[in-house]
Tab-separated table of C-alpha atoms in Angstrom:
chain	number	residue	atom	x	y	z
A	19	UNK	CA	60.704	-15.261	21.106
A	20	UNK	CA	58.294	-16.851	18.694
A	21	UNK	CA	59.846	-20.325	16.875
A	22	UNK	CA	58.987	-20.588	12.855
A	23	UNK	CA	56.445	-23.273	14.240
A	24	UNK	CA	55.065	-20.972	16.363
A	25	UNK	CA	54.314	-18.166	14.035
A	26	UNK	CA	52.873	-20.941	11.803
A	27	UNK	CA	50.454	-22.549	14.382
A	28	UNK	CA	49.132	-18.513	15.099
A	29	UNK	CA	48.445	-17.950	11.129
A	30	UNK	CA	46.535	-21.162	11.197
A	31	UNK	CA	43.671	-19.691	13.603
A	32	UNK	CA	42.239	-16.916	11.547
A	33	UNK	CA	40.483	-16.323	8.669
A	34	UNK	CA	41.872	-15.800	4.990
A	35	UNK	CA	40.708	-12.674	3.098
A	36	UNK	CA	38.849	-15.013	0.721
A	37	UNK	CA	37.187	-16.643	3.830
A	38	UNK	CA	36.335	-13.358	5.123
A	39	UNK	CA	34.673	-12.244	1.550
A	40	UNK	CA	32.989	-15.092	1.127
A	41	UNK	CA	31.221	-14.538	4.733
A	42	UNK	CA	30.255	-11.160	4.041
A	43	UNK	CA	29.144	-11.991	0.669
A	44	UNK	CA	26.481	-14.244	2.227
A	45	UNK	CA	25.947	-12.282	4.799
A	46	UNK	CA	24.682	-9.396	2.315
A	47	UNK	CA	22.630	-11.831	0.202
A	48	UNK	CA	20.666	-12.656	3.272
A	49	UNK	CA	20.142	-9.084	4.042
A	50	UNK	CA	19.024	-8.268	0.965
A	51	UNK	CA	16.383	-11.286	1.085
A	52	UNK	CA	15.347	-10.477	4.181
A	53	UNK	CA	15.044	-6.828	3.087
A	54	UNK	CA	12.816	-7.356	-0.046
A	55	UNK	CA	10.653	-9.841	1.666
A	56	UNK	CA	9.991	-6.818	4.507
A	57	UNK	CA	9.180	-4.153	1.471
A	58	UNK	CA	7.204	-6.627	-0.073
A	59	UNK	CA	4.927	-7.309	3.062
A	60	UNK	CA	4.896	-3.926	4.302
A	61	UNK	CA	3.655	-2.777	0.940
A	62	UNK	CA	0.970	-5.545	1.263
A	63	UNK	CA	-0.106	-4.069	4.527
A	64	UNK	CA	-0.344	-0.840	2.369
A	65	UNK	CA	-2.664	-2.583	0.351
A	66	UNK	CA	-4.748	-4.479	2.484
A	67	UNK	CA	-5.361	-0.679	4.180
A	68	UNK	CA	-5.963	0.764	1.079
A	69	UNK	CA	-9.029	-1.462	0.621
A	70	UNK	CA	-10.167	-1.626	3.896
A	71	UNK	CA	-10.090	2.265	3.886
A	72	UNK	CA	-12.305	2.721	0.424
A	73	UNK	CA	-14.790	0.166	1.798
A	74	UNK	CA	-15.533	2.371	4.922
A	75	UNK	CA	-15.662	5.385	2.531
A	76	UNK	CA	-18.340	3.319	0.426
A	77	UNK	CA	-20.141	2.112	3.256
A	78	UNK	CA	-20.099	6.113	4.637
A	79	UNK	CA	-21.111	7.651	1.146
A	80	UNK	CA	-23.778	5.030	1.004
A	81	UNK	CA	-25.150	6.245	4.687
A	82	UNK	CA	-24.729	10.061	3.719
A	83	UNK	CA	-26.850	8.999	0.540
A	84	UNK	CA	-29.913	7.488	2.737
A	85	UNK	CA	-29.872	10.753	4.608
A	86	UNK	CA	-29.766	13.192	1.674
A	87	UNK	CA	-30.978	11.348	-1.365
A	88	UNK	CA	-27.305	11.724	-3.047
A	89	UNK	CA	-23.871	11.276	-2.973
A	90	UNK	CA	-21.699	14.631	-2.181
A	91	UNK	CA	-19.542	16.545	-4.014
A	92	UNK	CA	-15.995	16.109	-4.120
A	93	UNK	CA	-16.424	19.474	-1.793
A	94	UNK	CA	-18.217	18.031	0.968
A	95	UNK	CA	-15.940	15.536	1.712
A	96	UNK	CA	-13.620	16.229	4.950
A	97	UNK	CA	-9.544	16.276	4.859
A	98	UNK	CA	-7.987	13.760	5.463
A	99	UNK	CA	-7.959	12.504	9.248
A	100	UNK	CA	-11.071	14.383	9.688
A	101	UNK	CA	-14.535	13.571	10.698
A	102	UNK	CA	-17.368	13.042	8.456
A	103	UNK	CA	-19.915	13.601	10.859
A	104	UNK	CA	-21.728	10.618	12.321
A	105	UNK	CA	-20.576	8.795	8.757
A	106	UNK	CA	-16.638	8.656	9.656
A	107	UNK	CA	-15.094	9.726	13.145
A	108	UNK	CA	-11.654	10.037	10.511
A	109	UNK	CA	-11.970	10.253	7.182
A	110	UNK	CA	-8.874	7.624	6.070
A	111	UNK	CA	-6.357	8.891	3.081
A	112	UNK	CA	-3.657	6.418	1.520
A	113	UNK	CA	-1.270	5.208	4.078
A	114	UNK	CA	1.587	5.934	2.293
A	115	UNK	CA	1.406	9.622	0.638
A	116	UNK	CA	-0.836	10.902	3.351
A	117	UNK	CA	-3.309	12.212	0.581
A	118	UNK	CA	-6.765	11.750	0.012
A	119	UNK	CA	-8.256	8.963	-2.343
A	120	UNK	CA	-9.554	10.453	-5.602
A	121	UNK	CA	-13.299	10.940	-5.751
A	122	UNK	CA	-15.405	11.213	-8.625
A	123	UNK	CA	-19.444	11.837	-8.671
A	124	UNK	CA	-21.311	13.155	-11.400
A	125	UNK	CA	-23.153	16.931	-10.662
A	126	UNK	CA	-25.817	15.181	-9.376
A	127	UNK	CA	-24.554	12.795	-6.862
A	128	UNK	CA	-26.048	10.269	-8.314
A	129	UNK	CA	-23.007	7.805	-8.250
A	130	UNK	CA	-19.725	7.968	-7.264
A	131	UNK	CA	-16.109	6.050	-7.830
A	132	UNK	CA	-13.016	6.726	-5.362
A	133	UNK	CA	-9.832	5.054	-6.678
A	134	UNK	CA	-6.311	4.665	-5.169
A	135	UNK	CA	-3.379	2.293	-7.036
A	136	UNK	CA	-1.899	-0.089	-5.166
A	137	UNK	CA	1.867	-0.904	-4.863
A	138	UNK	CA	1.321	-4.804	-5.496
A	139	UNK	CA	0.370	-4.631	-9.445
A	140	UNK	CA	-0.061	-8.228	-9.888
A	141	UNK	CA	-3.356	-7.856	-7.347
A	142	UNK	CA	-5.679	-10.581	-8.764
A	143	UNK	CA	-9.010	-8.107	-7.507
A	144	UNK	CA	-7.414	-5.377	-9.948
A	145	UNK	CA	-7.933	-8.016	-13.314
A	146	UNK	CA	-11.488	-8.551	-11.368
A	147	UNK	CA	-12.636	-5.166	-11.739
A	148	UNK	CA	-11.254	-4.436	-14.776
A	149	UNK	CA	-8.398	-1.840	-13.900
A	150	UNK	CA	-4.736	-3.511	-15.258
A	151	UNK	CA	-4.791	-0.825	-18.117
A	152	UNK	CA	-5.722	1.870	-15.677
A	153	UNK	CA	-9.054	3.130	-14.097
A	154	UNK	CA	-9.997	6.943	-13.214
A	155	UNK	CA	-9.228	9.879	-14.164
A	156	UNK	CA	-6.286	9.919	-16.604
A	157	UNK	CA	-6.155	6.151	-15.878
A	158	UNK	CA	-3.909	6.886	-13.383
A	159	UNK	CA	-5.178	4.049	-10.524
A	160	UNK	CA	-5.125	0.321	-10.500
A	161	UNK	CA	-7.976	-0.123	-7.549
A	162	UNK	CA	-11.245	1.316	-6.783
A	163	UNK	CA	-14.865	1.478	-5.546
A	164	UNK	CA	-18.430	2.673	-6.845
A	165	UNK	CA	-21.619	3.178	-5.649
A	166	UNK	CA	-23.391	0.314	-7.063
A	167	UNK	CA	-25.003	1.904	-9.791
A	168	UNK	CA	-21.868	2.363	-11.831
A	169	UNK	CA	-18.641	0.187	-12.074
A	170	UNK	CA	-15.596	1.452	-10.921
A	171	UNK	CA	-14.152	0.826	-14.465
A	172	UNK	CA	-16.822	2.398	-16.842
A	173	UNK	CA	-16.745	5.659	-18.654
């Protein structure tokens, strides 16, 4: 049916398994770019939402602190995705665990921090405030805010 040449000339089309190795090989070092450079932006977003999130908490603890002369207590404040009266229609909480920022005020509500960490580490605004060996409670966050009596990195 099929001459010697013939069978020859048909082997000649395909692909070798080497070929074929070498293909996927590439093929799965792309992916795996591509699939870092995703995680890496996406946990960017997360950041970029982090911040944005405590500065509408600052700029609401600030407004409930015009109206009543202090900051409230870790009590006061609203779940998360709730409202904070006129102050917040939803009160934000970290984008990736769902939970809410940590807030500390003193008894009085005099000040207040709120911290959060951030996936990116290397964050230049996290040398800026003064949080790369840890701010917060335990010293467990690498990003915050105060009221602007206090810095987010003190005491």
């Amino acid at each position: 049916m099929y001459s010697g040449y013939n069978m020859r000339k048909l082997r000649l089309k395909g692909f070798t398994l080497a070929e074929l190795l070498i293909v996927i090989a590439v093929a799965l070092l792309l992916a795996a770019v591509v699939f870092l450079t995703v995680m890496v932006q996406i946990g960017k977003a997360r950041d970029a939402q982090r911040k944005a999130d405590l500065d509408k908490i600052r700029t609401a603890l600030e407004d409930w602190f015009d109206d009543y002369g202090r900051f409230p207590q870790a009590g006061e404040l609203p779940g998360c995705d709730q409202g904070f009266g006129r102050y917040l229609a939803i009160f934000p909480c970290d984008p990736r665990t769902r939970q809410p920022y940590t807030y500390v005020t003193d008894a009085s509500g005099s000040w207040f921090k709120l911290y959060t960490s951030l996936e990116r580490t290397q964050d230049p605004v996290i040398i800026k405030i003064g949080c790369q060996s840890g701010c917060g409670p335990g010293s467990a966050y690498n990003y915050g805010v105060s009221s602007s009596n206090v810095g987010v990195g003190e005491g």
